[in-house]
Amino acid sequence: MDLQQDGQAAEAVTDAPEANVTNEASAPRATEAASGPFPTRSPLDGSALPAVTATSPSEVPVLARKAREAQTAWAAKTARERASVIAPVKKRILARAEEIADLVHRECGKPIEEAALAEVLPNADLVEYWTDAIEELLEGTTVELDPLSYPGKIGRIHKAPRGLVGLVTPWNYPVAIPLRTIVPALLAGNAVLFKPSEITPRAGALVASLFEGLLPEGLLALVQGGGDVGAAVVDEADIVVFTGSVATGRRVAVRCAERLIPCSLELGGKDAAIVLADAQVERAANGIVWGAFTNAGQNCASIERVYVDRKIADKIVPRIVELTKALQPGRDTAVLTTSRQCDIVRRHLAEAEAAGAEVLAGGAPEAGSLAFAPTVVKLDREDTPLLREETFGPILPIVLVDGAEDAITRVNASTFGLTTSLWTRRVGAAHELARRLKTGVVTINNHGFTAAVAAAPWTGTGESGYGITNSPHALGELTRPQFVLEDRNKAARELWWYPYTPVLRKIAFAMARVRGGAGLFGRIAAAFELVAALPKRLLGG
Ligand code: NAD
């Protein structure tokens, strides 16, 4: 296969079909010429990709204003009405399954099967989950107030939309990641300003097109471009939902702090698999090989470290190597999406080898190729980027450890904390170990796939960010609690209103004693004081 470096080489593509990949219903009238920061050729085979029209950062405030205007009426609809508007997206995803998978295949370089399984089917489930659940999830709750302290009062907590959600996404799952926020954000009554990665703008446009004709004009606005356009989105939003690298996430968080708006950050990972001595070898080996090499390891939850109990190493390590060698390039494994990513993966492997890592399968491709073979290495030292930094590529490092304690200490030593998998037959003990792992997700005898489960919170710790995607917990970010108190008390004054008098002072301290600030006799005496003082206060004393 003649693999090309990604389109950052910026070759002029004269044979690219003039595709309008912006969402007509909600996208800007682009004023800049096509090309911008977008790759022009497929990482898969170098074939030309359709041209993309960039959005000027100066257009972003205009789109933000229009989105806000549309949001007012949208938020006034009931959750059920909004759900009925969005429900058809499920059928659209399924009906366009082949188109979606084919585009992601060409734009990202992932196998068609992987694109269909990760970027189509779970998204249809996601729309169904949220449209079914949203009415109940947005229901307000009543707060009971103590009738003696707060007579005649009743409180209600509503879940109000944030307003304008700024959504900035990466290239590795360019359909699934945006949809995980767009669907619940809209259902909760928000508008969305969506900037897909400049590496996968066509998949971003496809995502926006799934809503075409369903939503009020401008409610979902697609903007295309690089970091400058992303920064313009951050400058306009009421909340930013960001998925991407640690470095960019930090910049986004700083800007959000300056603007005093919340942000949700889903960042990188250095996920570990722990193989305990009693693991079921065949399942663990198959699961780990998939968890490391799916999407060529370009997955925030990719297995980038395997801690294998020495007692089982002779059985599982050869099996992992054998399964890895059996993977068919192109059929089973993706190419890397960008040359920049390929350079990072090469460097990590080279530095690990220099530190004594033994390559058991695979190895770096020839210069210029993005077809990085699935690679297994065995090493003892952890002080190398391959074990410390996010690799985001198809390398599976294996480290032998002395049992579960040793493994847990090593996993928790990472600056990242996205997911960990535990491979063992002793499920009860695994649940105990899970509680000691400082990662947002723990899977027992499986790895990573729960990002695709709409009902399960996807979240991390440390440099993996503090965002929460999926599940009712995600709504905690996409809505704000609004407390509404209704007072049915007809009295002319509350106890704590003016005037402040000696009687009021007496009541305040008597109340403190009655509630536990004094012993039994002190409490009884304070109760008598209250009985005498309260009527005086009611009469204006
Ligand atoms: P990136 O940080 O380079 O880019 C992410 C997005 O940020 C892009 O759309 C980019 O244009 C935009 N951007 C760049 N500068 C910006 C700025 N100053 N302000 C606002 N936006 C800006 O990341 P990437 O290379 O596209 O994605 C790969 C990373 O994403 C990996 O680290 C991976 O682990 C992470 N990721 C995390 C999750 C998760 O759920 N935790 C999921 C997928 C990917």
XYZ file of C-alpha atoms and ligand atoms in Angstrom:
585
model
C 0.000 0.000 0.000
C 1.375 3.384 -0.970
C 0.690 5.358 2.139
C 1.011 9.106 2.068
C 1.836 11.487 4.808
C -1.199 13.425 5.939
C -2.453 16.509 4.173
C -0.491 18.853 6.402
C 1.952 18.619 3.502
C -0.612 20.988 1.959
C -0.330 19.769 -1.594
C -2.749 21.567 -3.871
C -5.556 19.195 -4.682
C -6.852 20.075 -8.074
C -8.970 16.973 -8.541
C -10.912 17.287 -5.271
C -14.655 17.322 -5.921
C -16.262 20.613 -4.914
C -18.252 19.211 -2.020
C -20.166 21.532 0.198
C -19.344 19.984 3.538
C -20.782 22.758 5.680
C -24.197 22.406 7.230
C -26.365 24.714 5.140
C -29.047 24.982 7.795
C -26.819 26.275 10.506
C -23.326 26.853 9.221
C -21.772 30.198 8.471
C -21.588 31.722 5.050
C -17.865 31.167 4.803
C -15.859 34.092 3.567
C -12.438 32.496 3.407
C -11.096 30.456 0.574
C -11.120 26.676 0.809
C -8.125 24.713 2.193
C -7.149 26.326 5.526
C -5.584 23.894 7.984
C -7.379 20.867 6.554
C -5.665 17.728 5.192
C -6.371 17.338 1.509
C -5.556 13.661 1.116
C -6.661 10.460 2.808
C -4.119 8.941 5.220
C -5.288 5.580 3.925
C -4.175 5.720 0.302
C -3.390 9.344 -0.513
C -6.603 9.821 -2.491
C -8.007 13.365 -2.639
C -10.537 14.387 -0.019
C -13.337 16.889 -0.694
C -12.446 20.547 -0.161
C -13.539 22.173 3.076
C -14.501 25.784 3.616
C -12.940 27.408 6.656
C -14.817 29.681 9.011
C -13.184 32.984 9.819
C -12.743 33.479 13.579
C -14.467 36.846 13.126
C -17.649 35.035 12.073
C -17.862 33.059 15.296
C -19.430 35.857 17.402
C -22.106 36.346 14.730
C -22.973 32.645 14.800
C -22.917 32.661 18.586
C -25.445 35.517 18.666
C -27.755 33.692 16.245
C -27.451 30.492 18.261
C -28.384 32.352 21.451
C -31.411 33.888 19.734
C -32.578 30.446 18.632
C -31.898 28.995 22.083
C -34.477 31.126 23.897
C -37.441 29.596 22.061
C -35.813 26.141 22.076
C -35.423 26.196 25.865
C -39.069 27.207 26.242
C -40.182 23.926 24.654
C -40.809 20.949 26.915
C -38.187 18.207 27.119
C -40.645 15.883 25.399
C -41.040 18.309 22.482
C -37.305 18.635 22.081
C -36.919 14.854 22.218
C -39.441 14.408 19.420
C -37.491 16.874 17.263
C -34.210 15.016 17.775
C -35.469 11.401 17.765
C -35.257 11.079 13.924
C -31.461 11.464 14.153
C -31.271 7.818 15.246
C -32.829 6.601 12.005
C -30.678 8.999 9.976
C -27.516 7.562 11.548
C -28.576 4.003 10.802
C -29.742 4.808 7.270
C -26.405 6.522 6.519
C -24.323 3.787 8.223
C -22.246 2.944 5.147
C -21.675 6.581 4.220
C -20.524 7.403 7.779
C -18.238 4.374 7.999
C -16.776 5.046 4.560
C -16.055 8.703 5.297
C -14.388 7.926 8.643
C -12.433 5.128 6.941
C -11.080 7.550 4.330
C -10.630 10.627 6.490
C -9.132 8.883 9.571
C -7.790 5.679 8.106
C -9.677 3.251 10.345
C -10.965 -0.106 9.100
C -14.567 0.016 7.856
C -15.696 -2.537 10.475
C -14.220 -0.426 13.255
C -15.850 2.714 11.866
C -19.250 1.001 11.722
C -18.945 -0.555 15.178
C -17.558 2.498 16.967
C -18.985 5.432 15.015
C -22.411 4.258 13.847
C -24.181 1.711 16.037
C -23.420 3.197 19.501
C -24.479 6.618 18.219
C -27.901 5.339 17.257
C -28.192 3.853 20.768
C -27.050 7.157 22.231
C -29.843 9.106 20.519
C -32.376 6.543 21.716
C -31.056 6.614 25.293
C -31.179 10.388 25.603
C -34.464 10.984 23.789
C -36.121 8.289 25.945
C -34.597 9.441 29.229
C -34.410 13.217 28.974
C -37.879 14.084 30.251
C -37.350 12.168 33.485
C -33.730 13.294 33.860
C -34.670 16.965 33.602
C -37.507 16.701 36.089
C -37.106 19.093 38.967
C -36.934 17.972 42.587
C -38.664 19.349 45.653
C -36.687 20.522 48.672
C -38.450 20.002 51.983
C -37.811 22.927 54.358
C -38.193 22.510 58.121
C -41.673 23.972 58.887
C -40.582 25.273 62.310
C -37.554 27.185 61.043
C -39.031 28.026 57.627
C -42.830 28.034 57.966
C -44.895 27.978 54.762
C -41.962 27.590 52.430
C -41.386 25.130 49.619
C -38.339 24.812 47.368
C -37.892 23.397 43.880
C -34.662 22.642 41.996
C -34.892 22.983 38.223
C -32.239 21.920 35.734
C -31.845 24.968 33.522
C -29.827 24.928 30.285
C -26.428 26.628 30.397
C -27.217 28.556 27.205
C -24.549 28.237 24.524
C -22.348 25.125 24.712
C -18.990 25.522 22.923
C -17.953 22.076 21.718
C -14.378 21.488 20.535
C -13.476 17.948 19.508
C -10.508 15.801 18.350
C -10.038 13.672 15.242
C -9.804 10.126 16.599
C -13.553 9.396 16.932
C -14.857 12.290 14.846
C -18.519 11.220 14.778
C -19.040 9.573 18.165
C -17.310 12.175 20.337
C -19.268 15.202 19.073
C -22.597 13.352 19.188
C -22.058 12.390 22.829
C -22.337 16.061 23.725
C -24.506 17.527 20.956
C -27.456 15.209 21.643
C -27.807 15.727 25.427
C -26.813 19.407 25.177
C -29.614 20.143 22.714
C -32.106 17.995 24.595
C -31.338 19.927 27.777
C -32.364 23.143 25.985
C -28.960 24.510 24.963
C -27.631 25.846 21.680
C -24.336 24.358 20.460
C -21.396 25.979 18.694
C -19.474 23.010 17.332
C -15.888 23.008 16.088
C -14.661 19.637 14.877
C -10.971 18.868 14.539
C -9.274 20.411 11.531
C -7.947 16.889 10.768
C -11.483 15.510 10.324
C -13.650 18.445 9.190
C -15.679 16.323 6.791
C -16.814 13.959 9.547
C -17.682 17.051 11.605
C -19.824 18.381 8.774
C -21.500 14.994 8.466
C -22.389 15.103 12.180
C -24.002 18.537 11.749
C -25.881 17.343 8.667
C -27.623 14.648 10.737
C -29.660 17.457 12.338
C -30.363 19.348 9.107
C -33.949 20.518 8.772
C -34.891 19.353 12.261
C -33.668 22.180 14.468
C -34.494 25.880 14.591
C -32.190 27.857 12.277
C -28.809 28.546 13.882
C -29.317 26.475 17.058
C -26.513 24.074 16.114
C -23.761 26.073 14.427
C -20.846 24.323 12.747
C -17.561 26.181 12.512
C -14.556 24.785 10.672
C -10.918 25.574 11.305
C -7.943 25.149 13.598
C -6.941 26.415 17.036
C -7.820 30.035 16.251
C -11.402 29.091 15.475
C -11.491 26.851 18.569
C -10.265 29.768 20.679
C -13.009 31.969 19.206
C -15.582 29.355 20.260
C -14.180 29.362 23.804
C -14.519 33.157 23.831
C -18.250 33.001 23.039
C -19.593 30.010 24.963
C -21.357 29.810 28.331
C -19.673 26.445 28.942
C -16.937 24.702 26.963
C -16.945 20.958 26.427
C -13.469 20.099 25.202
C -11.982 16.763 24.201
C -8.363 16.724 23.104
C -4.783 16.869 24.268
C -3.550 17.891 27.712
C -1.655 20.885 26.292
C -4.677 22.364 24.501
C -6.970 21.435 27.396
C -4.805 23.509 29.721
C -5.035 26.511 27.386
C -8.796 26.132 27.167
C -9.099 25.832 30.959
C -7.043 29.005 31.475
C -9.205 30.971 29.051
C -12.383 29.626 30.675
C -11.043 30.643 34.084
C -10.403 34.148 32.741
C -13.940 34.311 31.402
C -15.329 32.712 34.592
C -17.199 30.058 32.659
C -17.169 26.334 33.426
C -15.371 23.879 31.196
C -15.472 20.147 30.858
C -12.168 18.554 29.878
C -11.749 15.036 28.462
C -8.017 14.715 27.845
C -5.368 12.099 27.255
C -4.752 8.720 28.780
C -2.100 6.134 29.586
C -4.452 3.274 30.291
C -3.188 0.131 31.938
C -4.331 -3.466 31.834
C -3.496 -5.540 34.916
C -3.237 -9.275 34.288
C -3.437 -11.190 37.558
C -2.047 -14.693 38.041
C -5.458 -16.350 37.734
C -6.536 -14.548 34.533
C -8.301 -16.456 31.801
C -5.415 -16.383 29.312
C -7.267 -16.570 26.020
C -9.832 -13.889 26.895
C -7.250 -11.586 28.442
C -4.866 -11.899 25.479
C -7.602 -11.255 22.903
C -9.034 -8.346 24.891
C -5.666 -6.709 25.461
C -4.625 -7.010 21.815
C -7.891 -5.355 20.749
C -7.666 -2.715 23.490
C -4.148 -1.771 22.394
C -4.515 -1.783 18.629
C -8.063 -0.715 17.802
C -7.931 2.539 15.811
C -4.143 1.980 15.644
C -3.961 2.849 19.331
C -5.276 6.365 18.607
C -7.759 6.089 21.416
C -7.670 7.977 24.710
C -8.458 4.657 26.413
C -5.983 2.602 24.424
C -4.051 0.064 26.493
C -0.599 1.659 26.682
C 0.766 -0.392 29.580
C 0.214 -4.034 30.552
C 1.268 -5.113 34.021
C 1.468 -8.904 33.976
C 1.886 -10.950 37.129
C 5.161 -12.861 36.700
C 3.384 -16.104 37.597
C 1.321 -16.019 34.394
C 3.822 -14.291 32.079
C 4.990 -17.514 30.374
C 1.447 -18.241 29.284
C 0.042 -14.850 28.332
C 2.982 -12.946 26.851
C 3.611 -15.448 24.000
C -0.123 -15.547 23.281
C -0.316 -11.732 23.067
C 2.644 -11.760 20.669
C 1.104 -14.527 18.563
C -2.267 -12.722 18.293
C -0.539 -9.451 17.435
C 1.474 -11.023 14.644
C -1.713 -12.525 13.223
C -3.370 -9.107 12.727
C -3.789 -8.227 9.056
C -2.627 -4.688 8.202
C -5.424 -2.746 6.562
C -8.047 -5.343 7.432
C -7.650 -5.475 11.213
C -5.520 -2.444 11.889
C -5.816 1.198 10.960
C -3.101 3.464 9.635
C -2.064 6.388 11.789
C -4.103 9.445 10.882
C -1.349 12.062 10.857
C 2.402 12.136 10.294
C 2.754 14.219 13.454
C 1.268 11.357 15.477
C 3.467 8.844 13.651
C 6.566 10.842 14.639
C 5.564 10.718 18.337
C 5.008 6.954 18.208
C 8.363 6.402 16.473
C 10.149 8.518 19.088
C 8.547 6.636 21.994
C 9.561 3.291 20.503
C 13.113 4.436 19.748
C 13.631 5.820 23.256
C 12.219 2.652 24.844
C 14.564 0.517 22.743
C 17.464 2.717 23.803
C 16.393 2.048 27.401
C 16.559 -1.701 26.799
C 13.052 -2.585 25.583
C 12.835 -5.859 23.682
C 10.609 -5.728 20.563
C 8.563 -8.949 20.486
C 6.360 -8.071 17.496
C 6.057 -5.296 14.911
C 8.297 -2.250 14.818
C 8.369 1.188 13.203
C 7.478 1.457 9.489
C 9.776 2.853 6.818
C 10.106 6.638 6.707
C 7.070 8.383 5.251
C 4.654 5.499 5.899
C 1.720 5.799 8.291
C 1.251 1.997 8.461
C 2.761 1.478 11.903
C 2.585 -2.262 12.590
C 1.031 -3.379 15.886
C 4.083 -3.571 18.113
C 4.639 -5.447 21.373
C 7.599 -4.626 23.571
C 8.777 -6.004 26.893
C 10.665 -3.763 29.272
C 11.643 -3.456 32.907
C 12.084 0.282 33.287
C 9.255 2.757 33.483
C 11.370 5.912 33.155
C 10.820 6.212 29.424
C 8.177 8.234 27.515
C 6.608 4.979 26.323
C 5.508 4.273 29.906
C 5.033 7.847 31.063
C 3.525 9.956 28.255
C 0.556 9.353 26.013
C 1.790 7.473 22.931
C -1.515 7.387 21.005
C -0.250 4.693 18.691
C -0.057 0.918 18.225
C 2.562 -0.010 20.810
C 1.817 -2.389 23.639
C 4.476 -2.305 26.379
C 4.499 -5.250 28.771
C 6.001 -4.960 32.244
C 6.190 -7.965 34.603
C 5.095 -7.272 38.185
C 4.924 -9.039 41.541
C 1.185 -9.372 42.061
C -1.778 -7.011 42.381
C -0.268 -4.586 44.930
C 2.735 -3.899 42.747
C 0.494 -3.375 39.710
C -1.878 -0.993 41.497
C 0.999 1.134 42.792
C 2.372 1.456 39.251
C -1.023 2.278 37.717
C -1.746 4.945 40.311
C 1.701 6.514 39.854
C 0.687 7.843 36.419
C -0.273 11.481 35.914
C -3.191 10.159 33.829
C -6.260 8.402 35.177
C -8.772 7.515 32.484
C -9.478 3.773 32.542
C -7.870 0.561 33.838
C -8.774 -3.025 33.135
C -8.361 -5.917 35.551
C -8.081 -9.423 34.136
C -8.808 -12.108 36.722
C -11.194 -14.938 37.570
C -11.683 -13.606 41.118
C -14.328 -11.007 40.332
C -15.166 -10.212 43.964
C -11.536 -9.378 44.723
C -11.348 -7.360 41.498
C -14.178 -5.103 42.737
C -12.139 -4.443 45.886
C -9.059 -3.609 43.799
C -11.140 -1.371 41.513
C -11.969 0.919 44.426
C -8.263 1.537 44.983
C -7.560 2.540 41.390
C -7.452 6.284 40.752
C -9.051 6.067 37.338
C -12.449 7.296 36.184
C -13.447 3.906 34.751
C -12.434 0.368 35.714
C -13.399 -2.639 33.624
C -13.111 -6.196 34.883
C -12.233 -8.683 32.137
C -12.827 -6.132 29.390
C -11.340 -2.837 28.274
C -12.284 0.617 27.099
C -15.517 0.002 25.224
C -17.766 1.702 27.784
C -17.142 5.099 26.195
C -19.777 3.887 23.742
C -22.366 3.193 26.464
C -24.602 6.248 26.795
C -25.743 5.334 30.315
C -22.211 4.930 31.736
C -20.219 7.973 32.895
C -16.970 8.452 30.981
C -14.546 10.485 33.043
C -10.987 10.648 34.284
C -8.682 11.966 36.956
C -5.449 13.973 36.883
C -4.226 14.890 33.418
C -7.032 12.850 31.858
C -9.263 15.802 32.754
C -12.327 16.217 34.888
C -15.046 16.207 32.270
C -17.934 13.779 32.376
C -19.421 12.465 29.147
C -22.438 10.169 28.919
C -24.904 9.235 31.682
C -27.076 11.519 33.835
C -23.828 12.891 35.332
C -23.073 14.606 32.009
C -26.290 16.585 32.428
C -24.773 18.037 35.583
C -22.396 19.870 33.247
C -24.833 20.734 30.492
C -27.400 22.212 32.878
C -27.179 24.407 35.948
C -29.314 23.891 39.038
C -31.760 26.724 39.557
C -33.426 26.886 42.945
C -36.870 28.467 43.143
C -38.387 29.131 46.550
C -42.065 29.795 47.013
C -43.226 31.352 50.306
C -46.820 30.806 51.334
C -46.280 32.431 54.737
C -48.743 35.313 55.157
C -47.061 36.767 58.296
C -45.955 40.395 58.058
C -42.378 39.540 58.960
C -39.929 36.662 59.181
C -38.172 35.980 62.449
C -34.830 37.104 61.009
C -36.034 40.327 59.369
C -35.634 43.801 60.927
C -35.785 45.100 63.630
C -32.839 43.485 65.418
C -33.798 43.604 69.141
C -32.695 42.096 72.483
C -35.631 39.687 72.224
C -34.370 38.459 68.853
C -30.897 38.015 70.297
C -32.354 35.968 73.170
C -34.259 33.786 70.679
C -31.172 33.192 68.527
C -29.006 31.964 71.425
C -31.853 29.975 73.006
C -32.281 28.192 69.673
C -28.584 27.308 69.603
C -28.860 25.764 73.097
C -32.097 23.879 72.251
C -30.487 22.340 69.154
C -27.607 20.815 71.102
C -25.471 23.697 72.309
C -26.245 22.847 75.952
C -26.775 19.787 78.161
C -30.198 18.355 78.979
C -31.106 20.930 81.659
C -29.729 23.793 79.555
C -31.875 22.649 76.610
C -35.005 22.504 78.786
C -34.304 25.991 80.174
C -33.721 27.313 76.642
C -37.026 25.821 75.472
C -38.838 27.780 78.220
C -36.989 30.933 77.152
C -38.141 30.392 73.585
C -41.754 29.837 74.586
C -41.668 33.156 76.428
C -39.733 35.131 73.785
C -41.360 34.050 70.535
C -44.795 35.633 71.197
C -43.012 38.873 72.142
C -41.184 38.792 68.844
C -44.406 38.143 66.954
C -45.845 41.251 68.585
C -42.894 43.289 67.289
C -40.433 42.902 70.190
P -5.734 18.706 20.161
O -5.670 19.195 21.552
O -4.593 18.920 19.256
O -7.006 19.334 19.419
C -8.318 19.180 19.928
C -9.190 20.306 19.409
O -8.773 21.542 19.991
C -9.115 20.513 17.903
O -10.404 20.735 17.412
C -8.254 21.769 17.791
O -8.492 22.518 16.625
C -8.715 22.540 19.004
N -7.827 23.606 19.486
C -6.493 23.756 19.302
N -6.054 24.867 19.955
C -7.122 25.412 20.567
C -7.311 26.550 21.413
N -6.296 27.350 21.751
N -8.542 26.809 21.879
C -9.574 25.997 21.566
N -9.465 24.919 20.762
C -8.244 24.625 20.275
O -6.071 17.153 20.269
P -6.175 16.074 19.091
O -4.805 15.759 18.615
O -7.199 16.495 18.103
O -6.791 14.823 19.863
C -6.021 13.836 20.477
C -6.091 13.947 21.974
O -7.445 13.865 22.398
C -5.371 12.828 22.700
O -4.629 13.343 23.760
C -6.506 11.956 23.217
O -6.182 11.186 24.349
C -7.541 12.978 23.508
N -8.865 12.352 23.582
C -9.453 12.218 24.810
C -10.686 11.589 24.914
C -11.351 11.405 26.253
O -12.518 11.057 26.285
N -10.672 11.606 27.376
C -11.313 11.102 23.771
C -10.681 11.249 22.547
C -9.445 11.889 22.454
